[in-house]
Amino acid sequence: MRASVASFGLLTYIAASCVLAFVFPQSVLAFLLVEASLLLLCYVPAPLKIKVYLAALVLLVLIPFLGTFNGYYLEVAIQIGIYVALALGLNIVVGFVGLLNLGFVAFYAIGAYLWAIFGSPQANAFIPGGFFPLSANWFFLFLMFSIAAGALTGTLLGLPVLRLRGDYLAIVTLGFAEVVRAVINNLDKPINITNGPKGIAPIAKPPLFFKPWLEFFGLEVAESTLYPLYFYFLVLLLVLLIILVTRRLEDSRLGRAWKAIREDELAAAAMGVPVVRMKLFAFAVGASFASAVGVLFAAKQVFINPESFTFMESIGVLAMVILGGMGSIPGAILGATGVTILNLQLLKGLSLWLNGLRQSGAELTLPLLGSYSLSQLPAQFEPAKYERMVFGLILILMMIFRPQGVLPPRRDQRR
Amino acid sequence: MLLDGLVLGFMYALIALGYTMVYGVLEFINFAHSEIFVLGAFVGVEVLFLLQEAGHLAVLHPAFVLSLVIAAGMLISGLAAMALERVAYRPLQGSPRLVALISAIGASFFLQDALRLFESLWRNTFYLNYPSLDVLDQLLPLATNLAVPVKSLMVIVTALLSLAGLHYFVNRTRIGTAIRAVAQDPETASLMGIPVNRVIALTFFVGGAMGGLAGVLFGLHYSLVNPYSGFAPGIKAFTAAVLGGIGNIPGAMLGGMVLGLLEAFAASYLSLLTDGAFGAEYKDVFAFLVLIMILIFRPRGLLGETVREGRA
């Protein structure tokens, strides 16, 4: 009885929020309500089957549907997907094994540049013959390559540094990421490989292999609406794959070894866990996720430059993992979604609102303080540019008040 | 170029002191120290602006102006470091080291944007230029064909004085002895009647003041500051601290000098050595490589004592 009421309530909520988002296509709040329905899904006492159906309804039908009418929604959804995937990758290293990796963005950059260089005319600069850009069909092959490349660089970085103690490891990974960024930034000479700070464009998009089928069914969709949808589903697929792999890993021999290392490295070593090798695996797996996401990111952005891979990105992903709860898969997803929404929607919304106020030039009259013309608000004050403050606050507050995160891993229940 | 190296070296040494002192007492990397450094630079520029707006800048004796700016920068940075410890680190005492490190990173990011917010609201820009002081731009002829910019000389002299002062303070005074005692063993120190928390706060103040001094000198020397300009010097100073042996005060000074000189030489010779393939733009990479190499091959640093095996 209770369950059916809950399911019905959920359905009503989802329907209502979608209607709202559809009627007010510019409203940030309406889309937030749609996104919140997924969160609600986790907590409402309804049968698992119904929850899965409802989640599928929201993810596979409603969001793409809303997205075709308002491309911005889809863009937000894609960004969230990318960060969820990154957070899940970092969660393996930070959450499962307890190694603080501050240079996670380096692997993301490596993946992105891998496809960017070969999927654009850029590679012609150092490989003669004019083979490039590679045709879009190579995209999926490069997705595979990137997983290998990520695993390889992860291992290469891990080999020397994993013997270091926790905080030194953090600084060295940070240094590694900065080195990678500096190299990308400067490798436009002597041979032009990365085109330096100018970045690379245009990068090939993934192939529309399904277009004939769509035409077969008589659907004529313009490429400009098709591509965002396509990316949305690609990201969704990638996230689902990563969740699947992570869950399987978590309960495997490897996952248990990781957690043993996190809890007590000495004890784990004494019990015969090959500590360094297990840490290397974690580095490699996390790095390969990030690298694969990087390929997708490059293809989506069409243009990338080293600015997309700064230290701030690493910290942003770290903040997501920590907000959600280290070592918890739902936590990483929630954290990534929350922080991305905060950055992309709430802060931007606030900025727009302030800009509106500034232009309206209204007078704000406060008791005791006198009146203040809103047009005098300094133009530099834009909440959307204060991501660092948000990340910083998240990190400090979480560490002081709730170090285990919002959704900590349920490890006691399983024993 | 040797001079550039020396200037850089002294600055790194001053910042490295903050890292090394805090590490000595609390065994954790005060990641937000680079923001304390930047704060010093901003305090310096604000004081100069205030003097300029009040019309005193041209009238007062430059030596007085400089000492005022330096004192203000040191005081405010020191207080900020104390506040930081109170808010972001003390609640975390006794928790794993990584927790404190993450909090410190958070504090670093928060302070960067807090500074930016303040300057945006106050001056409507956060890239600030130091007002020029004529004295600093002059050249001081030392020999017939050797002239030294006054500002480099000022950096070197100030840094030397404060390093000597710090050395005296830590090694010869009662409070300095208390700091060293807490660094060696906080529990025993507290049994001996040393107020450990107060000593920790004081350590943050001294380290922060040194960082603030470095910030003011940085601003006076390079004249352009923004809230994000602390990251690279911060990391390099940390490298210097590790290079000298973290927790070791003379080590930090030595490490700073070595790193500053190395960087200046790398910046000018790297492109010669590699036929122009790798130029000065790799000097940051160079510092990081030094850091990685030391951590891997000699984590104790040049003057390192054996590091206590702490709880990881």
CSV table of N, CA, C and O in Angstrom, one decimal, chain B residues 149-232:
chain,number,residue,atom,x,y,z
B,149,PRO,N,70.3,46.7,-9.1
B,149,PRO,CA,69.0,47.4,-8.8
B,149,PRO,C,68.8,47.4,-7.3
B,149,PRO,O,69.0,46.5,-6.6
B,150,VAL,N,68.3,48.6,-6.9
B,150,VAL,CA,68.1,48.8,-5.5
B,150,VAL,C,67.1,47.8,-4.9
B,150,VAL,O,67.2,47.2,-3.8
B,151,LYS,N,66.1,47.5,-5.8
B,151,LYS,CA,65.0,46.6,-5.2
B,151,LYS,C,65.5,45.2,-5.0
B,151,LYS,O,65.2,44.6,-4.0
B,152,SER,N,66.5,44.7,-5.8
B,152,SER,CA,67.0,43.4,-5.5
B,152,SER,C,67.8,43.4,-4.2
B,152,SER,O,67.7,42.5,-3.4
B,153,LEU,N,68.6,44.5,-4.1
B,153,LEU,CA,69.4,44.6,-2.9
B,153,LEU,C,68.5,44.7,-1.6
B,153,LEU,O,68.7,44.0,-0.6
B,154,MET,N,67.3,45.4,-1.8
B,154,MET,CA,66.4,45.5,-0.7
B,154,MET,C,65.9,44.1,-0.3
B,154,MET,O,65.8,43.8,0.9
B,155,VAL,N,65.5,43.3,-1.3
B,155,VAL,CA,65.0,42.0,-1.0
B,155,VAL,C,66.0,41.2,-0.3
B,155,VAL,O,65.7,40.6,0.8
B,156,ILE,N,67.2,41.2,-0.8
B,156,ILE,CA,68.3,40.4,-0.2
B,156,ILE,C,68.6,40.8,1.3
B,156,ILE,O,68.6,40.0,2.2
B,157,VAL,N,68.7,42.2,1.5
B,157,VAL,CA,69.0,42.6,2.8
B,157,VAL,C,67.9,42.3,3.8
B,157,VAL,O,68.1,41.8,4.9
B,158,THR,N,66.7,42.7,3.4
B,158,THR,CA,65.5,42.4,4.3
B,158,THR,C,65.4,40.9,4.6
B,158,THR,O,65.3,40.5,5.8
B,159,ALA,N,65.6,40.1,3.6
B,159,ALA,CA,65.4,38.7,3.8
B,159,ALA,C,66.5,38.2,4.8
B,159,ALA,O,66.3,37.4,5.7
B,160,LEU,N,67.8,38.6,4.5
B,160,LEU,CA,68.9,38.2,5.4
B,160,LEU,C,68.6,38.6,6.8
B,160,LEU,O,68.7,37.8,7.8
B,161,LEU,N,68.2,39.9,7.0
B,161,LEU,CA,67.9,40.3,8.4
B,161,LEU,C,66.9,39.5,9.1
B,161,LEU,O,67.0,39.0,10.2
B,162,SER,N,65.8,39.2,8.3
B,162,SER,CA,64.7,38.5,9.0
B,162,SER,C,65.0,37.0,9.2
B,162,SER,O,64.6,36.4,10.2
B,163,LEU,N,65.8,36.5,8.3
B,163,LEU,CA,66.2,35.1,8.5
B,163,LEU,C,67.1,35.0,9.8
B,163,LEU,O,67.0,34.1,10.6
B,164,ALA,N,68.0,36.0,9.9
B,164,ALA,CA,68.9,36.0,11.1
B,164,ALA,C,68.0,36.2,12.4
B,164,ALA,O,68.2,35.5,13.4
B,165,GLY,N,67.1,37.1,12.3
B,165,GLY,CA,66.2,37.3,13.4
B,165,GLY,C,65.5,36.1,13.8
B,165,GLY,O,65.4,35.7,15.0
B,166,LEU,N,64.9,35.4,12.8
B,166,LEU,CA,64.2,34.1,13.1
B,166,LEU,C,65.1,33.1,13.7
B,166,LEU,O,64.7,32.4,14.7
B,167,HIS,N,66.3,33.0,13.2
B,167,HIS,CA,67.2,32.0,13.7
B,167,HIS,C,67.5,32.3,15.2
B,167,HIS,O,67.4,31.4,16.0
B,168,TYR,N,67.7,33.6,15.5
B,168,TYR,CA,67.9,33.9,16.9
B,168,TYR,C,66.6,33.6,17.7
B,168,TYR,O,66.7,33.0,18.8
B,169,PHE,N,65.5,34.0,17.2
B,169,PHE,CA,64.2,33.8,17.9
B,169,PHE,C,64.0,32.3,18.2
B,169,PHE,O,63.7,31.9,19.4
B,170,VAL,N,64.2,31.4,17.3
B,170,VAL,CA,63.9,30.0,17.5
B,170,VAL,C,65.0,29.4,18.4
B,170,VAL,O,64.6,28.5,19.2
B,171,ASN,N,66.2,29.8,18.2
B,171,ASN,CA,67.3,29.0,18.9
B,171,ASN,C,67.7,29.7,20.3
B,171,ASN,O,68.3,29.0,21.1
B,172,ARG,N,67.4,30.9,20.5
B,172,ARG,CA,67.9,31.6,21.7
B,172,ARG,C,66.9,32.1,22.7
B,172,ARG,O,67.2,32.4,23.8
B,173,THR,N,65.6,32.1,22.2
B,173,THR,CA,64.6,32.7,23.2
B,173,THR,C,63.9,31.5,23.8
B,173,THR,O,63.9,30.4,23.3
B,174,ARG,N,63.2,31.9,24.9
B,174,ARG,CA,62.4,30.9,25.6
B,174,ARG,C,61.2,30.4,24.7
B,174,ARG,O,60.9,29.2,24.7
B,175,ILE,N,60.6,31.3,24.0
B,175,ILE,CA,59.5,30.9,23.2
B,175,ILE,C,59.9,30.0,22.0
B,175,ILE,O,59.3,29.0,21.7
B,176,GLY,N,61.1,30.4,21.5
B,176,GLY,CA,61.7,29.5,20.5
B,176,GLY,C,61.9,28.1,21.0
B,176,GLY,O,61.7,27.1,20.3
B,177,THR,N,62.4,28.0,22.2
B,177,THR,CA,62.7,26.7,22.8
B,177,THR,C,61.4,25.9,22.9
B,177,THR,O,61.3,24.7,22.6
B,178,ALA,N,60.3,26.7,23.3
B,178,ALA,CA,59.0,26.0,23.4
B,178,ALA,C,58.6,25.5,22.0
B,178,ALA,O,58.1,24.3,21.9
B,179,ILE,N,58.8,26.3,21.0
B,179,ILE,CA,58.4,25.8,19.6
B,179,ILE,C,59.2,24.5,19.3
B,179,ILE,O,58.6,23.5,18.8
B,180,ARG,N,60.5,24.5,19.6
B,180,ARG,CA,61.2,23.3,19.2
B,180,ARG,C,60.8,22.1,20.0
B,180,ARG,O,60.7,21.0,19.5
B,181,ALA,N,60.4,22.4,21.3
B,181,ALA,CA,60.0,21.3,22.1
B,181,ALA,C,58.7,20.7,21.6
B,181,ALA,O,58.6,19.5,21.5
B,182,VAL,N,57.8,21.6,21.2
B,182,VAL,CA,56.5,21.0,20.6
B,182,VAL,C,56.8,20.3,19.3
B,182,VAL,O,56.2,19.2,19.1
B,183,ALA,N,57.7,20.8,18.5
B,183,ALA,CA,58.0,20.1,17.3
B,183,ALA,C,58.6,18.7,17.6
B,183,ALA,O,58.3,17.8,16.9
B,184,GLN,N,59.3,18.6,18.6
B,184,GLN,CA,59.9,17.3,18.9
B,184,GLN,C,58.9,16.3,19.5
B,184,GLN,O,58.9,15.1,19.0
B,185,ASP,N,58.1,16.7,20.4
B,185,ASP,CA,57.2,15.8,21.0
B,185,ASP,C,56.1,16.6,21.7
B,185,ASP,O,56.3,17.1,22.8
B,186,PRO,N,54.9,16.8,21.0
B,186,PRO,CA,53.9,17.6,21.6
B,186,PRO,C,53.4,17.1,23.0
B,186,PRO,O,53.2,17.9,23.9
B,187,GLU,N,53.3,15.8,23.1
B,187,GLU,CA,52.7,15.3,24.4
B,187,GLU,C,53.7,15.6,25.6
B,187,GLU,O,53.2,16.1,26.6
B,188,THR,N,54.9,15.3,25.4
B,188,THR,CA,55.8,15.6,26.5
B,188,THR,C,55.9,17.1,26.8
B,188,THR,O,55.9,17.5,27.9
B,189,ALA,N,55.9,17.8,25.7
B,189,ALA,CA,56.0,19.3,25.9
B,189,ALA,C,54.8,19.7,26.7
B,189,ALA,O,54.9,20.6,27.6
B,190,SER,N,53.6,19.2,26.4
B,190,SER,CA,52.5,19.7,27.2
B,190,SER,C,52.6,19.2,28.7
B,190,SER,O,52.2,19.9,29.6
B,191,LEU,N,53.2,18.0,28.9
B,191,LEU,CA,53.4,17.6,30.3
B,191,LEU,C,54.4,18.5,31.0
B,191,LEU,O,54.3,18.7,32.2
B,192,MET,N,55.3,19.1,30.2
B,192,MET,CA,56.3,20.0,30.8
B,192,MET,C,55.7,21.4,31.0
B,192,MET,O,56.4,22.3,31.4
B,193,GLY,N,54.4,21.5,30.8
B,193,GLY,CA,53.8,22.8,31.1
B,193,GLY,C,53.8,23.8,29.9
B,193,GLY,O,53.6,25.0,30.1
B,194,ILE,N,54.1,23.3,28.7
B,194,ILE,CA,54.1,24.2,27.6
B,194,ILE,C,52.7,24.3,27.0
B,194,ILE,O,52.1,23.2,26.7
B,195,PRO,N,52.1,25.4,26.9
B,195,PRO,CA,50.7,25.5,26.3
B,195,PRO,C,50.8,25.2,24.8
B,195,PRO,O,51.0,26.1,24.0
B,196,VAL,N,50.6,23.9,24.4
B,196,VAL,CA,50.9,23.5,23.1
B,196,VAL,C,50.0,24.2,22.1
B,196,VAL,O,50.6,24.7,21.0
B,197,ASN,N,48.7,24.4,22.3
B,197,ASN,CA,47.9,25.1,21.3
B,197,ASN,C,48.4,26.5,21.1
B,197,ASN,O,48.4,27.0,19.9
B,198,ARG,N,48.8,27.2,22.2
B,198,ARG,CA,49.3,28.5,22.0
B,198,ARG,C,50.5,28.5,21.2
B,198,ARG,O,50.8,29.4,20.3
B,199,VAL,N,51.4,27.6,21.5
B,199,VAL,CA,52.7,27.5,20.7
B,199,VAL,C,52.4,27.2,19.2
B,199,VAL,O,53.0,27.8,18.3
B,200,ILE,N,51.4,26.4,19.0
B,200,ILE,CA,51.1,26.1,17.6
B,200,ILE,C,50.6,27.3,16.9
B,200,ILE,O,51.0,27.7,15.8
B,201,ALA,N,49.7,28.1,17.6
B,201,ALA,CA,49.2,29.3,17.0
B,201,ALA,C,50.3,30.3,16.7
B,201,ALA,O,50.4,30.9,15.7
B,202,LEU,N,51.3,30.3,17.7
B,202,LEU,CA,52.4,31.2,17.5
B,202,LEU,C,53.3,30.8,16.3
B,202,LEU,O,53.7,31.7,15.6
B,203,THR,N,53.4,29.5,16.2
B,203,THR,CA,54.2,29.0,15.0
B,203,THR,C,53.5,29.5,13.7
B,203,THR,O,54.2,29.9,12.8
B,204,PHE,N,52.2,29.4,13.7
B,204,PHE,CA,51.5,29.8,12.5
B,204,PHE,C,51.7,31.3,12.3
B,204,PHE,O,51.9,31.8,11.2
B,205,PHE,N,51.7,32.1,13.4
B,205,PHE,CA,51.9,33.5,13.3
B,205,PHE,C,53.3,33.8,12.7
B,205,PHE,O,53.4,34.6,11.7
B,206,VAL,N,54.3,33.2,13.3
B,206,VAL,CA,55.7,33.5,12.8
B,206,VAL,C,55.8,33.0,11.3
B,206,VAL,O,56.3,33.8,10.5
B,207,GLY,N,55.4,31.8,11.0
B,207,GLY,CA,55.4,31.3,9.6
B,207,GLY,C,54.7,32.2,8.7
B,207,GLY,O,55.1,32.6,7.6
B,208,GLY,N,53.5,32.6,9.1
B,208,GLY,CA,52.6,33.5,8.3
B,208,GLY,C,53.3,34.9,8.1
B,208,GLY,O,53.3,35.4,7.0
B,209,ALA,N,53.9,35.4,9.2
B,209,ALA,CA,54.6,36.7,9.0
B,209,ALA,C,55.7,36.6,8.0
B,209,ALA,O,55.9,37.5,7.2
B,210,MET,N,56.5,35.5,8.1
B,210,MET,CA,57.5,35.3,7.1
B,210,MET,C,57.0,35.3,5.7
B,210,MET,O,57.5,35.8,4.7
B,211,GLY,N,55.8,34.5,5.5
B,211,GLY,CA,55.2,34.4,4.2
B,211,GLY,C,54.7,35.8,3.8
B,211,GLY,O,54.9,36.2,2.6
B,212,GLY,N,54.2,36.6,4.7
B,212,GLY,CA,53.7,37.9,4.4
B,212,GLY,C,54.8,38.8,4.0
B,212,GLY,O,54.7,39.6,3.0
B,213,LEU,N,55.9,38.7,4.7
B,213,LEU,CA,57.1,39.5,4.3
B,213,LEU,C,57.5,39.1,2.9
B,213,LEU,O,57.8,40.0,2.0
B,214,ALA,N,57.6,37.8,2.6
B,214,ALA,CA,57.9,37.4,1.2
B,214,ALA,C,56.9,38.0,0.2
B,214,ALA,O,57.3,38.4,-0.9
B,215,GLY,N,55.6,38.0,0.6
B,215,GLY,CA,54.6,38.6,-0.3
B,215,GLY,C,54.9,40.0,-0.6
B,215,GLY,O,54.8,40.4,-1.8
B,216,VAL,N,55.2,40.8,0.4
B,216,VAL,CA,55.4,42.2,0.2
B,216,VAL,C,56.6,42.4,-0.7
B,216,VAL,O,56.6,43.2,-1.6
B,217,LEU,N,57.7,41.6,-0.4
B,217,LEU,CA,58.9,41.8,-1.2
B,217,LEU,C,58.6,41.4,-2.6
B,217,LEU,O,59.1,42.0,-3.6
B,218,PHE,N,57.8,40.3,-2.8
B,218,PHE,CA,57.5,39.8,-4.1
B,218,PHE,C,56.8,40.9,-4.9
B,218,PHE,O,57.1,41.3,-6.0
B,219,GLY,N,55.8,41.6,-4.2
B,219,GLY,CA,55.0,42.7,-4.8
B,219,GLY,C,55.9,43.8,-5.2
B,219,GLY,O,55.9,44.4,-6.3
B,220,LEU,N,56.8,44.2,-4.3
B,220,LEU,CA,57.7,45.3,-4.5
B,220,LEU,C,58.6,45.0,-5.7
B,220,LEU,O,59.0,45.9,-6.5
B,221,HIS,N,59.0,43.8,-5.8
B,221,HIS,CA,60.0,43.4,-6.8
B,221,HIS,C,59.4,43.2,-8.2
B,221,HIS,O,59.9,43.7,-9.1
B,222,TYR,N,58.3,42.5,-8.2
B,222,TYR,CA,57.7,42.2,-9.5
B,222,TYR,C,56.5,43.0,-9.8
B,222,TYR,O,56.0,43.0,-10.9
B,223,SER,N,56.0,43.8,-8.8
B,223,SER,CA,55.0,44.8,-9.0
B,223,SER,C,53.6,44.4,-9.4
B,223,SER,O,52.7,45.1,-9.2
B,224,LEU,N,53.4,43.2,-9.9
B,224,LEU,CA,52.1,42.8,-10.3
B,224,LEU,C,51.6,41.7,-9.4
B,224,LEU,O,52.3,40.7,-9.3
B,225,VAL,N,50.4,41.8,-8.8
B,225,VAL,CA,49.9,40.7,-8.0
B,225,VAL,C,48.5,40.5,-8.4
B,225,VAL,O,47.7,41.4,-8.8
B,226,ASN,N,48.1,39.2,-8.3
B,226,ASN,CA,46.7,38.8,-8.4
B,226,ASN,C,46.4,37.6,-7.4
B,226,ASN,O,47.4,37.0,-7.0
B,227,PRO,N,45.2,37.4,-7.1
B,227,PRO,CA,44.9,36.4,-6.0
B,227,PRO,C,45.5,35.0,-6.4
B,227,PRO,O,45.7,34.2,-5.5
B,228,TYR,N,45.7,34.7,-7.6
B,228,TYR,CA,46.2,33.4,-8.0
B,228,TYR,C,47.7,33.3,-8.2
B,228,TYR,O,48.2,32.3,-8.6
B,229,SER,N,48.4,34.4,-7.9
B,229,SER,CA,49.8,34.3,-8.2
B,229,SER,C,50.6,33.6,-7.1
B,229,SER,O,51.8,33.5,-7.2
B,230,GLY,N,49.9,33.1,-6.1
B,230,GLY,CA,50.7,32.4,-5.0
B,230,GLY,C,51.0,30.9,-5.3
B,230,GLY,O,51.9,30.3,-4.7
B,231,PHE,N,50.2,30.3,-6.3
B,231,PHE,CA,50.3,28.9,-6.5
B,231,PHE,C,51.7,28.4,-6.8
B,231,PHE,O,52.3,27.6,-6.1
B,232,ALA,N,52.3,29.0,-7.9
B,232,ALA,CA,53.6,28.5,-8.3
B,232,ALA,C,54.7,28.8,-7.3
B,232,ALA,O,55.4,27.9,-6.9
